[in-house]
Coordinates of C-alpha atoms in Angstrom, one line a residue:
M49 CA 102.3 -104.7 156.9
L50 CA 101.9 -106.5 153.0
G51 CA 103.1 -104.7 150.1
I52 CA 99.8 -104.6 148.8
E53 CA 98.2 -103.2 151.9
R54 CA 101.1 -100.5 152.3
K55 CA 100.4 -99.3 148.9
I56 CA 96.9 -99.3 149.4
T57 CA 97.3 -97.3 152.5
D58 CA 99.7 -95.1 151.2
W59 CA 97.5 -94.2 148.3
I60 CA 94.7 -93.4 150.7
R61 CA 97.0 -90.9 152.9
R62 CA 98.3 -89.5 149.7
Y63 CA 94.9 -88.6 148.1
Y64 CA 93.0 -88.5 151.4
F65 CA 91.6 -85.0 150.8
I66 CA 90.2 -85.8 147.3
I67 CA 88.6 -88.9 148.5
F68 CA 86.8 -86.7 151.5
W69 CA 85.5 -84.4 148.0
I70 CA 84.3 -87.3 146.5
F71 CA 82.4 -88.8 149.6
A72 CA 81.2 -85.3 150.4
F73 CA 80.3 -84.7 146.8
I74 CA 78.1 -88.2 146.8
A75 CA 76.8 -87.5 150.3
G76 CA 75.1 -84.0 149.0
L77 CA 73.7 -85.7 145.8
K78 CA 71.9 -88.5 147.6
L79 CA 70.4 -85.7 150.2
R80 CA 69.5 -83.6 147.4
K81 CA 67.9 -86.9 145.5
M82 CA 65.4 -86.7 148.4
G83 CA 64.2 -83.3 147.5
L84 CA 63.6 -83.4 143.6
E85 CA 60.1 -84.3 143.4
F86 CA 59.2 -82.3 146.3
V87 CA 57.0 -79.3 144.8
S88 CA 57.3 -76.0 146.8
S89 CA 54.4 -73.3 146.9
D90 CA 57.2 -70.9 145.4
F91 CA 56.9 -73.3 142.0
Q92 CA 53.5 -73.8 142.2
N93 CA 52.3 -70.2 142.8
Y94 CA 55.2 -68.6 140.9
L95 CA 57.7 -70.5 138.8
Q96 CA 55.2 -73.2 137.1
P97 CA 52.9 -69.9 136.0
W98 CA 56.1 -68.1 134.5
Y99 CA 56.6 -71.0 132.5
D100 CA 53.3 -71.7 131.3
T101 CA 53.0 -68.1 130.2
M102 CA 56.6 -68.2 128.6
K103 CA 55.6 -71.6 126.8
A104 CA 52.2 -70.1 125.7
N105 CA 53.8 -66.9 124.7
T106 CA 56.5 -68.8 122.2
G107 CA 59.2 -68.8 124.6
F108 CA 61.3 -65.7 124.8
K109 CA 58.8 -63.6 122.8
G110 CA 57.2 -63.8 126.6
L111 CA 59.8 -61.5 128.0
V112 CA 57.6 -58.7 126.7
L113 CA 55.2 -59.4 128.7
D114 CA 54.9 -58.2 132.8
F115 CA 54.3 -61.1 134.4
Y116 CA 57.5 -61.5 136.4
T117 CA 59.6 -60.2 139.1
Y118 CA 62.7 -61.8 138.7
Y119 CA 65.4 -60.0 136.1
I120 CA 65.8 -61.3 132.6
P121 CA 68.7 -64.0 132.8
Y122 CA 66.8 -66.4 135.1
M123 CA 63.6 -65.6 133.0
C124 CA 65.9 -66.6 129.8
L125 CA 66.9 -70.0 131.5
I126 CA 62.9 -70.4 131.7
A127 CA 62.4 -69.6 128.3
I128 CA 65.0 -71.8 127.3
A129 CA 63.1 -74.8 129.0
T130 CA 60.0 -73.9 127.1
Y131 CA 61.5 -75.3 123.8
F132 CA 61.9 -78.8 125.3
E133 CA 58.8 -80.8 125.5
S134 CA 59.7 -83.7 127.2
L135 CA 61.7 -81.8 129.5
D136 CA 60.8 -82.2 133.4
Y137 CA 61.3 -78.3 134.0
M138 CA 61.0 -78.8 137.8
L139 CA 64.0 -80.7 137.7
Y140 CA 65.7 -78.7 134.9
L141 CA 65.3 -75.6 137.3
K142 CA 66.5 -77.4 140.6
V143 CA 69.5 -79.3 138.5
I144 CA 70.5 -75.8 137.5
S145 CA 70.5 -74.4 141.2
V146 CA 72.2 -77.4 142.6
M147 CA 74.9 -76.9 140.1
A148 CA 75.3 -73.4 141.3
E149 CA 75.4 -74.9 144.9
L150 CA 78.6 -77.2 143.7
V151 CA 80.0 -74.0 142.3
C152 CA 79.9 -72.0 145.4
A153 CA 81.0 -75.0 147.5
C154 CA 84.3 -75.6 145.2
F155 CA 85.1 -71.5 145.2
G156 CA 84.5 -71.8 148.9
G157 CA 87.0 -74.3 149.0
I158 CA 89.6 -73.0 146.8
C159 CA 89.3 -69.5 148.5
A160 CA 90.1 -71.4 151.8
Y161 CA 93.1 -73.3 150.5
R162 CA 94.1 -69.8 148.8
L163 CA 94.3 -68.0 152.2
L164 CA 95.6 -70.7 154.3
K165 CA 99.6 -70.3 153.8
D166 CA 100.3 -73.5 155.2
K167 CA 99.5 -75.7 152.4
K168 CA 99.1 -79.2 153.5
E169 CA 96.7 -77.6 156.4
G170 CA 94.7 -75.6 153.4
K171 CA 93.9 -79.2 151.7
L172 CA 92.4 -80.3 154.8
Y173 CA 90.3 -77.1 155.9
A174 CA 89.8 -76.5 151.8
A175 CA 87.9 -80.1 152.1
I176 CA 86.3 -79.0 154.9
A177 CA 85.1 -75.8 153.8
F178 CA 84.0 -77.4 150.6
A179 CA 82.0 -80.2 152.6
I180 CA 80.4 -77.6 154.9
I181 CA 79.1 -75.2 152.2
W182 CA 77.7 -78.1 149.9
L183 CA 76.2 -80.5 152.8
S184 CA 74.7 -77.2 155.0
P185 CA 70.8 -78.2 155.0
T186 CA 70.2 -74.4 153.5
T187 CA 72.3 -74.8 150.7
I188 CA 70.4 -78.6 150.2
M189 CA 66.9 -77.5 150.7
N190 CA 67.4 -74.1 148.7
G191 CA 67.6 -75.6 145.3
A192 CA 66.8 -79.3 145.6
F193 CA 64.0 -79.0 147.8
W194 CA 62.6 -75.3 147.3
G195 CA 63.6 -75.2 143.7
Q196 CA 65.1 -71.1 144.4
C197 CA 68.1 -69.9 142.7
D198 CA 69.6 -67.9 145.6
Y199 CA 73.0 -70.0 145.2
I200 CA 73.2 -68.7 141.2
Y201 CA 74.2 -65.2 142.4
T202 CA 75.8 -66.6 145.7
A203 CA 77.9 -68.6 143.3
F204 CA 79.0 -66.0 141.3
I205 CA 79.9 -64.1 144.6
F206 CA 82.2 -66.6 145.9
V207 CA 83.9 -66.5 142.0
S208 CA 84.3 -62.8 142.4
I209 CA 85.6 -63.2 146.2
W210 CA 88.0 -65.6 144.7
A211 CA 89.0 -63.3 141.4
M212 CA 89.4 -60.4 144.7
L213 CA 92.0 -62.8 146.6
R214 CA 94.0 -63.0 143.4
E215 CA 93.9 -59.4 142.5
K216 CA 92.2 -60.1 139.4
Y217 CA 90.0 -56.9 140.0
R218 CA 88.3 -56.8 136.2
L219 CA 87.2 -60.5 136.9
A220 CA 86.3 -59.8 139.9
F221 CA 83.7 -57.2 138.8
V222 CA 82.6 -58.9 135.8
F223 CA 81.5 -62.0 137.9
L224 CA 79.8 -59.5 141.0
G225 CA 77.9 -57.5 138.0
I226 CA 76.9 -61.2 136.6
A227 CA 75.6 -61.8 140.3
F228 CA 73.5 -58.5 140.4
A229 CA 72.5 -59.1 136.9
F230 CA 70.6 -62.4 138.6
K231 CA 69.5 -61.5 141.8
L232 CA 69.2 -57.8 143.5
Q233 CA 70.9 -59.2 146.4
A234 CA 74.2 -59.1 145.3
I235 CA 74.7 -55.6 146.5
F236 CA 74.7 -57.2 149.6
I237 CA 78.5 -57.7 149.4
L238 CA 79.4 -54.2 147.7
P239 CA 79.9 -52.4 150.5
A240 CA 82.9 -54.4 151.3
Y241 CA 84.3 -53.9 147.8
V242 CA 83.8 -49.9 148.3
I243 CA 85.8 -49.9 151.6
Y244 CA 88.6 -52.2 150.0
Y245 CA 88.7 -50.1 147.0
F246 CA 89.1 -47.0 149.2
C247 CA 91.5 -48.6 151.3
S248 CA 93.7 -50.4 149.1
R249 CA 94.0 -48.0 145.8
K250 CA 94.9 -51.4 144.1
F251 CA 92.3 -50.6 141.1
P252 CA 90.7 -47.6 139.2
I253 CA 87.2 -46.7 140.2
T254 CA 86.1 -47.7 136.6
R255 CA 86.2 -51.3 137.6
F256 CA 82.6 -50.7 139.5
L257 CA 81.2 -49.8 136.1
Y258 CA 81.0 -53.4 135.0
I259 CA 78.4 -54.1 137.7
P260 CA 75.9 -51.6 135.7
L261 CA 77.0 -53.1 132.7
C262 CA 76.4 -56.6 133.4
Y263 CA 72.9 -55.6 134.4
L264 CA 72.3 -53.5 131.0
I265 CA 73.8 -56.5 129.1
G266 CA 71.6 -58.8 131.0
G267 CA 68.5 -57.1 130.0
L268 CA 69.1 -56.9 126.5
P269 CA 67.0 -60.1 125.6
A270 CA 63.8 -58.4 126.8
I271 CA 64.4 -55.4 124.7
L272 CA 65.2 -56.9 121.7
E273 CA 62.1 -58.9 122.0
G274 CA 60.4 -55.6 122.4
K275 CA 59.8 -54.6 126.1
S276 CA 60.5 -51.0 127.0
I277 CA 63.4 -49.8 128.5
K278 CA 61.8 -48.8 131.7
D279 CA 60.1 -51.8 132.5
T280 CA 62.9 -54.1 131.7
Y281 CA 65.8 -52.4 133.6
G282 CA 62.8 -51.2 136.6
I283 CA 62.3 -54.6 137.4
Y284 CA 64.5 -54.2 141.1
V285 CA 62.8 -51.1 141.2
T286 CA 59.8 -53.3 141.9
Q287 CA 61.2 -55.9 143.8
S288 CA 62.9 -53.7 146.1
H289 CA 59.2 -52.0 147.3
G290 CA 55.8 -53.7 147.3
F291 CA 55.4 -56.6 149.8
G292 CA 54.2 -54.5 152.0
Q293 CA 55.9 -56.9 155.0
L294 CA 58.8 -55.7 156.9
S295 CA 60.2 -58.9 157.5
M296 CA 59.4 -61.8 155.2
N297 CA 60.4 -64.9 157.7
I298 CA 63.6 -64.0 158.5
P299 CA 64.2 -63.0 161.9
N300 CA 65.9 -59.8 161.9
I301 CA 65.3 -56.6 163.8
Y302 CA 61.8 -56.1 162.3
R303 CA 60.7 -58.5 164.4
F304 CA 60.6 -56.3 167.3
L305 CA 58.3 -53.9 164.9
T306 CA 55.0 -54.3 163.2
D307 CA 53.9 -53.9 159.9
E308 CA 51.5 -51.3 160.8
G309 CA 54.4 -48.5 160.4
Y310 CA 55.7 -50.1 157.0
N311 CA 56.0 -46.8 155.4
F312 CA 58.0 -45.1 158.4
F313 CA 60.1 -48.0 159.3
Y314 CA 60.7 -48.8 155.6
S315 CA 62.5 -45.4 155.0
W316 CA 63.9 -45.4 158.6
G317 CA 65.4 -49.1 157.9
V318 CA 67.2 -48.0 154.6
A319 CA 68.6 -45.3 155.9
A320 CA 70.0 -47.1 159.0
T321 CA 71.4 -49.7 157.1
M322 CA 72.9 -46.9 155.1
L323 CA 74.1 -45.2 158.5
I324 CA 75.8 -48.4 159.5
F325 CA 78.0 -48.9 156.9
C326 CA 78.9 -45.3 156.8
I327 CA 79.9 -45.3 160.6
L328 CA 82.1 -48.7 159.8
A329 CA 83.8 -47.0 156.3
G330 CA 84.1 -43.7 158.3
M331 CA 85.9 -45.6 161.5
V332 CA 88.2 -47.5 158.5
F333 CA 89.1 -44.2 156.9
Y334 CA 89.8 -42.1 160.4
R335 CA 91.7 -45.0 161.4
D336 CA 93.7 -45.6 157.9
Y337 CA 93.2 -49.1 158.4
R338 CA 95.2 -51.6 155.6
I339 CA 92.9 -54.2 154.3
D340 CA 94.5 -57.9 154.3
E341 CA 92.5 -61.1 153.1
R342 CA 91.3 -61.6 155.9
I343 CA 89.6 -58.0 156.6
F344 CA 88.3 -58.1 153.2
L345 CA 86.5 -61.8 153.9
I346 CA 85.1 -61.0 157.4
M347 CA 83.8 -57.6 155.8
C348 CA 82.2 -59.2 153.0
A349 CA 80.4 -61.6 155.5
V350 CA 79.6 -58.8 157.9
S351 CA 78.3 -56.4 155.0
A352 CA 76.0 -59.1 154.2
G353 CA 74.9 -59.7 157.4
I354 CA 74.2 -55.9 158.3
C355 CA 71.7 -56.1 154.7
C356 CA 69.7 -59.1 156.2
M357 CA 69.4 -57.9 159.5
F358 CA 69.1 -54.5 159.0
L359 CA 67.3 -54.1 155.6
P360 CA 63.1 -53.9 155.4
E361 CA 61.5 -56.8 153.2
M362 CA 63.9 -59.5 153.3
H363 CA 63.0 -62.9 152.6
E364 CA 64.7 -65.3 154.8
R365 CA 66.7 -67.1 152.2
Y366 CA 68.5 -63.7 151.6
S367 CA 70.7 -64.9 154.7
V368 CA 72.6 -67.4 152.5
L369 CA 75.4 -65.3 151.8
F370 CA 75.7 -64.1 155.4
I371 CA 75.6 -67.8 156.4
M372 CA 78.2 -69.2 154.0
L373 CA 80.8 -66.4 153.9
S374 CA 80.9 -67.0 157.7
Y375 CA 81.8 -70.2 157.3
L376 CA 84.4 -69.6 155.3
Y377 CA 85.7 -67.1 157.5
F378 CA 85.4 -69.3 160.7
I379 CA 86.7 -72.3 159.2
V380 CA 89.9 -70.5 157.6
Y381 CA 90.7 -68.0 160.5
D382 CA 88.7 -68.9 163.7
R383 CA 87.4 -72.6 164.1
R384 CA 86.5 -72.6 167.4
K385 CA 84.2 -70.1 166.5
V386 CA 82.8 -71.7 163.5
I387 CA 79.6 -73.4 165.6
L388 CA 78.5 -68.9 165.2
A389 CA 78.0 -69.8 161.8
G390 CA 76.4 -73.2 162.2
I391 CA 73.7 -71.4 164.7
L392 CA 73.0 -69.2 162.0
D393 CA 72.7 -71.8 159.9
G394 CA 70.4 -73.9 162.1
I395 CA 67.8 -70.7 162.9
A396 CA 67.7 -70.4 158.7
T397 CA 67.0 -74.1 158.4
I398 CA 64.1 -73.6 160.9
T399 CA 62.6 -70.9 158.8
Y400 CA 63.3 -73.0 155.7
C401 CA 60.8 -75.4 157.4
H402 CA 58.3 -73.1 157.9
C403 CA 57.7 -71.9 154.0
L404 CA 58.4 -75.4 153.0
Y405 CA 56.3 -77.9 155.9
G406 CA 54.8 -75.6 157.7
L407 CA 56.8 -75.9 160.7
D408 CA 55.4 -73.0 163.0
L409 CA 58.0 -71.3 165.2
I410 CA 56.8 -68.1 164.9
E411 CA 56.7 -67.6 168.2
H412 CA 60.7 -67.8 168.6
Y413 CA 61.5 -65.2 166.1
K414 CA 62.2 -62.8 168.2
V415 CA 64.9 -65.3 170.3
F416 CA 66.1 -66.0 166.8
A417 CA 66.6 -62.4 165.9
V418 CA 68.4 -61.5 169.2
I419 CA 70.6 -64.7 168.2
N420 CA 71.2 -63.5 164.8
L421 CA 72.1 -60.0 165.8
L422 CA 74.4 -61.0 168.6
I423 CA 76.3 -63.0 166.2
L424 CA 76.5 -60.2 163.7
F425 CA 77.8 -57.8 166.5
Y426 CA 80.4 -60.3 167.2
M427 CA 81.9 -60.3 163.8
I428 CA 81.7 -56.6 163.7
V429 CA 83.7 -56.5 166.9
E430 CA 86.0 -59.1 165.3
T431 CA 86.2 -57.0 162.4
V432 CA 87.3 -53.8 164.3
I433 CA 89.6 -56.0 166.7
V434 CA 91.6 -57.8 163.4
C435 CA 92.0 -54.5 162.3
N436 CA 93.5 -52.7 165.3
K437 CA 95.9 -55.8 165.5
K438 CA 97.0 -55.6 161.5
K439 CA 97.2 -51.6 161.9
A440 CA 99.6 -52.7 165.5
G441 CA 101.6 -55.5 163.6
I442 CA 100.2 -58.0 166.0
S443 CA 99.3 -61.4 164.4
A444 CA 95.7 -61.4 164.7

């Protein structure tokens, strides 16, 4: 082997993981470029009219009106766009979402590196975690094609989880609060944090106050423009109960029920979800489990999954947190089972295609719901098994 050839091969071997990250990043950008000009029905029916109304009311002054259902921080991003005449508004929103997806993928990789004890192995699987999250079809379709913002709050949650793993609890709750200020669905992860608090006792309960504090701060731009406190801080109340559908294109337990009993099943669903969390928490407290990094991560995934599968009025997009946390958990701790996260991702992709392209496989949603519920059940059982092994001093 020639000297120059040896140097090149040595350089590639040394920096292979960085090269892998770069190629995955470029591939993700190429795939996203295909969807930047795609106009979704959500953009036509909501995001574009919101922009037009904000622009007609001089940007931020439009925050005082009651025409939107998203919380104030995201509406501020729309308001900013109204001040730039030549700005491609749809591209602007999609770029913001893509940037959030990149942050989410990067912190997924960083968390994987942090969790793996063997740092050489950590580099490899950190790169794989980044690539899988960044190149996931639901990730690509959510922002670049759909123009949705689900990865904004998901990215902040991933940063929060990273901070929790580093035991930087104040920072963790600040980022969780920011996530909540962007989307109500950030609370899907909250039960895992509550259980971690009671089991670890590593931080004061006052850290949870950062969540409502960030929410209150997030509403200030609208209040400063003259919107009432009730209308500003009551947006999430309107969001949580008002569509009249038990399941909004997500294959969950409500695929086996009908919307005719909406009011009854809505109340039943919320109560059942709370009961499930109470049972899980009670089991953890009764057995006096100690929560380590692995248990915390799978509890975060399970918490998001329970909310998606048992709460009423869930959209298909709300499963992204469950899917991405499942990927991260299986990549780090049980790689033979990563296919389970892939199945969740595949089912979600089908539901995305229904919204974006009219792909009609709704007759199969009950089957998809059973698969989703079985995978969630497996992960709950996995949580219990890992907890028992941890308590018994057995390597999980």
